[in-house]
Short mmCIF file of C-alpha atoms in Angstrom, two decimals:
data_model
loop_
_atom_site.label_atom_id
_atom_site.label_comp_id
_atom_site.label_asym_id
_atom_site.label_seq_id
_atom_site.Cartn_x
_atom_site.Cartn_y
_atom_site.Cartn_z
CA UNK A 1 169.31 158.77 137.80
CA UNK A 2 171.39 156.11 136.09
CA UNK A 3 174.23 157.25 133.81
CA UNK A 4 175.03 155.12 130.75
CA UNK A 5 177.05 155.19 127.52
CA UNK A 6 175.44 156.00 124.15
CA UNK A 7 175.13 152.33 123.16
CA UNK A 8 173.13 151.63 126.34
CA UNK A 9 170.51 154.33 125.68
CA UNK A 10 167.54 152.55 124.09
CA UNK A 11 169.88 149.57 123.69
CA UNK A 12 170.58 148.56 120.14
CA UNK A 13 169.19 151.68 118.44
CA UNK A 14 172.42 153.69 118.26
CA UNK A 15 175.40 151.47 117.50
CA UNK A 16 178.56 152.88 115.92
CA UNK A 17 177.99 156.13 114.01
CA UNK A 18 174.59 156.68 115.63
CA UNK A 19 176.07 156.64 119.13
CA UNK A 20 178.95 158.92 118.19
CA UNK A 21 176.47 161.34 116.59
CA UNK A 22 174.40 161.35 119.82
CA UNK A 23 177.51 162.28 121.76
CA UNK A 24 178.19 165.21 119.42
CA UNK A 25 174.60 166.48 119.34
CA UNK A 26 174.09 166.33 123.10
CA UNK A 27 177.71 167.21 123.88
CA UNK A 28 178.05 164.34 126.33
CA UNK A 29 179.74 160.95 126.66
CA UNK A 30 177.28 159.95 129.40
CA UNK A 31 173.50 159.86 129.19
CA UNK A 32 170.81 159.93 131.86
CA UNK A 33 168.05 157.34 132.04
CA UNK A 34 165.31 159.60 133.34
CA UNK A 35 162.33 157.30 132.67
CA UNK A 36 162.48 153.56 131.81
CA UNK A 37 159.30 153.93 129.74
CA UNK A 38 161.21 156.25 127.39
CA UNK A 39 164.17 153.85 127.08
CA UNK A 40 162.90 150.92 124.94
CA UNK A 41 165.47 148.61 123.40
CA UNK A 42 165.47 147.72 119.70
CA UNK A 43 163.53 144.48 120.32
CA UNK A 44 160.75 146.38 122.09
CA UNK A 45 160.49 148.98 119.34
CA UNK A 46 160.34 146.25 116.68
CA UNK A 47 157.64 144.40 118.63
CA UNK A 48 155.52 147.56 118.85
CA UNK A 49 155.84 148.03 115.06
CA UNK A 50 154.92 144.38 114.44
CA UNK A 51 151.91 144.54 116.76
CA UNK A 52 150.70 147.74 115.11
CA UNK A 53 150.91 146.18 111.63
CA UNK A 54 149.11 143.03 112.75
CA UNK A 55 146.27 145.15 114.15
CA UNK A 56 145.17 145.91 110.57
CA UNK A 57 142.81 148.87 110.33
CA UNK A 58 143.53 149.89 113.93
CA UNK A 59 147.21 150.61 113.17
CA UNK A 60 146.96 154.33 114.04
CA UNK A 61 145.34 153.58 117.41
CA UNK A 62 148.14 151.26 118.46
CA UNK A 63 150.88 152.38 120.86
CA UNK A 64 154.02 153.98 119.49
CA UNK A 65 157.58 153.78 120.76
CA UNK A 66 159.60 156.77 121.86
CA UNK A 67 163.22 156.95 122.95
CA UNK A 68 164.24 159.99 124.99
CA UNK A 69 167.98 160.63 125.13
CA UNK A 70 169.29 163.04 127.76
CA UNK A 71 172.91 164.10 127.95
CA UNK A 72 174.54 164.29 131.36
CA UNK A 73 176.66 167.34 130.48
CA UNK A 74 174.15 170.20 130.60
CA UNK A 75 174.65 173.03 133.07
CA UNK A 76 171.46 175.09 133.03
CA UNK A 77 169.36 172.71 130.90
CA UNK A 78 169.54 168.98 130.23
CA UNK A 79 170.39 168.43 126.54
CA UNK A 80 167.67 166.15 125.18
CA UNK A 81 166.64 164.50 121.93
CA UNK A 82 163.59 162.39 121.10
CA UNK A 83 163.29 159.55 118.60
CA UNK A 84 159.69 158.45 117.93
CA UNK A 85 158.53 155.45 115.90
CA UNK A 86 155.09 155.05 114.35
CA UNK A 87 153.69 152.43 112.00
CA UNK A 88 151.43 152.88 109.00
CA UNK A 89 150.26 150.72 106.12
CA UNK A 90 147.85 150.66 103.21
CA UNK A 91 145.07 150.17 105.78
CA UNK A 92 145.84 153.57 107.23
CA UNK A 93 143.79 156.34 105.57
CA UNK A 94 146.47 158.95 106.39
CA UNK A 95 149.09 157.04 104.40
CA UNK A 96 149.05 158.21 100.79
CA UNK A 97 149.30 155.58 98.08
CA UNK A 98 152.44 157.31 96.80
CA UNK A 99 154.22 156.91 100.16
CA UNK A 100 156.70 154.15 99.46
CA UNK A 101 160.42 153.53 99.46
CA UNK A 102 162.91 155.37 101.62
CA UNK A 103 161.85 158.96 102.30
CA UNK A 104 163.71 161.64 104.29
CA UNK A 105 162.69 165.16 105.24
CA UNK A 106 164.82 167.75 107.04
CA UNK A 107 162.62 170.79 106.40
CA UNK A 108 161.72 171.50 110.01
CA UNK A 109 164.26 173.02 112.37
CA UNK A 110 166.14 170.41 114.44
CA UNK A 111 163.86 167.62 113.13
CA UNK A 112 164.46 164.69 110.76
CA UNK A 113 161.71 162.47 109.42
CA UNK A 114 162.61 159.13 107.83
CA UNK A 115 160.27 156.43 106.55
CA UNK A 116 160.75 153.10 104.81
CA UNK A 117 158.78 150.03 103.79
CA UNK A 118 159.30 146.75 105.59
CA UNK A 119 158.40 143.50 103.87
CA UNK A 120 159.03 140.85 106.48
CA UNK A 121 158.01 137.24 107.10
CA UNK A 122 158.27 137.99 110.83
CA UNK A 123 155.70 140.77 110.59
CA UNK A 124 153.58 139.10 107.92
CA UNK A 125 153.91 142.11 105.61
CA UNK A 126 154.16 141.66 101.84
CA UNK A 127 155.21 143.74 98.82
CA UNK A 128 151.61 144.78 98.14
CA UNK A 129 151.02 145.69 101.80
CA UNK A 130 154.31 146.56 103.53
CA UNK A 131 154.67 147.87 107.05
CA UNK A 132 155.66 151.54 106.75
CA UNK A 133 158.04 152.42 109.58
CA UNK A 134 158.11 156.16 110.33
CA UNK A 135 160.84 157.69 112.49
CA UNK A 136 161.03 161.24 113.78
CA UNK A 137 164.17 162.63 115.42
CA UNK A 138 163.91 165.94 117.27
CA UNK A 139 166.63 167.76 119.15
CA UNK A 140 165.10 169.52 122.16
CA UNK A 141 168.02 171.56 123.39
CA UNK A 142 168.11 175.31 122.89
CA UNK A 143 171.86 175.61 123.63
CA UNK A 144 173.04 173.24 120.90
CA UNK A 145 175.45 174.07 118.10
CA UNK A 146 172.48 174.25 115.78
CA UNK A 147 171.03 172.54 112.79
CA UNK A 148 173.49 173.90 110.23
CA UNK A 149 176.39 172.19 112.02
CA UNK A 150 174.56 169.12 113.37
CA UNK A 151 172.32 168.07 110.45
CA UNK A 152 174.68 165.20 109.40
CA UNK A 153 174.56 163.95 112.99
CA UNK A 154 170.76 164.20 113.08
CA UNK A 155 170.68 162.03 109.96
CA UNK A 156 173.20 159.55 111.44
CA UNK A 157 171.11 159.14 114.61
CA UNK A 158 167.85 158.70 112.70
CA UNK A 159 169.42 156.31 110.19
CA UNK A 160 171.03 154.26 112.96
CA UNK A 161 167.68 153.77 114.72
CA UNK A 162 165.87 153.02 111.44
CA UNK A 163 168.42 150.44 110.31
CA UNK A 164 168.51 148.74 113.72
CA UNK A 165 164.72 148.30 113.69
CA UNK A 166 164.75 147.10 110.05
CA UNK A 167 167.32 144.45 110.94
CA UNK A 168 165.39 143.39 114.07
CA UNK A 169 162.17 143.07 112.03
CA UNK A 170 164.11 141.15 109.37
CA UNK A 171 162.89 143.51 106.63
CA UNK A 172 163.86 142.31 103.16
CA UNK A 173 166.89 144.30 101.95
CA UNK A 174 166.83 146.25 105.26
CA UNK A 175 163.74 148.11 104.02
CA UNK A 176 165.79 149.67 101.24
CA UNK A 177 167.89 151.62 103.74
CA UNK A 178 171.51 152.20 102.72
CA UNK A 179 174.31 150.93 104.94
CA UNK A 180 175.46 154.52 105.70
CA UNK A 181 173.49 157.65 106.57
CA UNK A 182 175.40 159.72 103.98
CA UNK A 183 173.80 157.57 101.28
CA UNK A 184 170.22 158.42 102.29
CA UNK A 185 168.16 160.29 99.69
CA UNK A 186 168.29 164.07 100.04
CA UNK A 187 165.57 165.46 102.24
#
């Protein structure tokens, strides 16, 4: 397996604070690329979101992107986290009309959900029908320091990935995402 630095895992998704947060959560400075399919770069993730939006009513049947991050420092288990991206829109029956703006939830253990609206000329989305980008971060390591200690890092990782995709999609005003994870709405 190839060993890489945090900024090379799913290239472009975890710059700066996001990469440092990955290192703290998975207690590693090196990461394993266990499966290329689970290592999409930011351009690939953005393209999947764009294709899903352009599919119209079939948005929920379109592929999703997932980034699996595995630390190289585990002894008995490989410390792992998953970041999954899905798209929704007003065409999607499961998307409530009230779902808009930046939304964060940290109610589940070791999981962060973040969603935002993307109005983008690249995607073809508009104010009345934005692309809704949904991100789920999940730590999958039983031996971690735990959610109480790592929650700010979970948010930093999720925010980093969300902001990178918003910038790649050229979302107006970065989809409403703040420049720093600490400025996200409470979840």
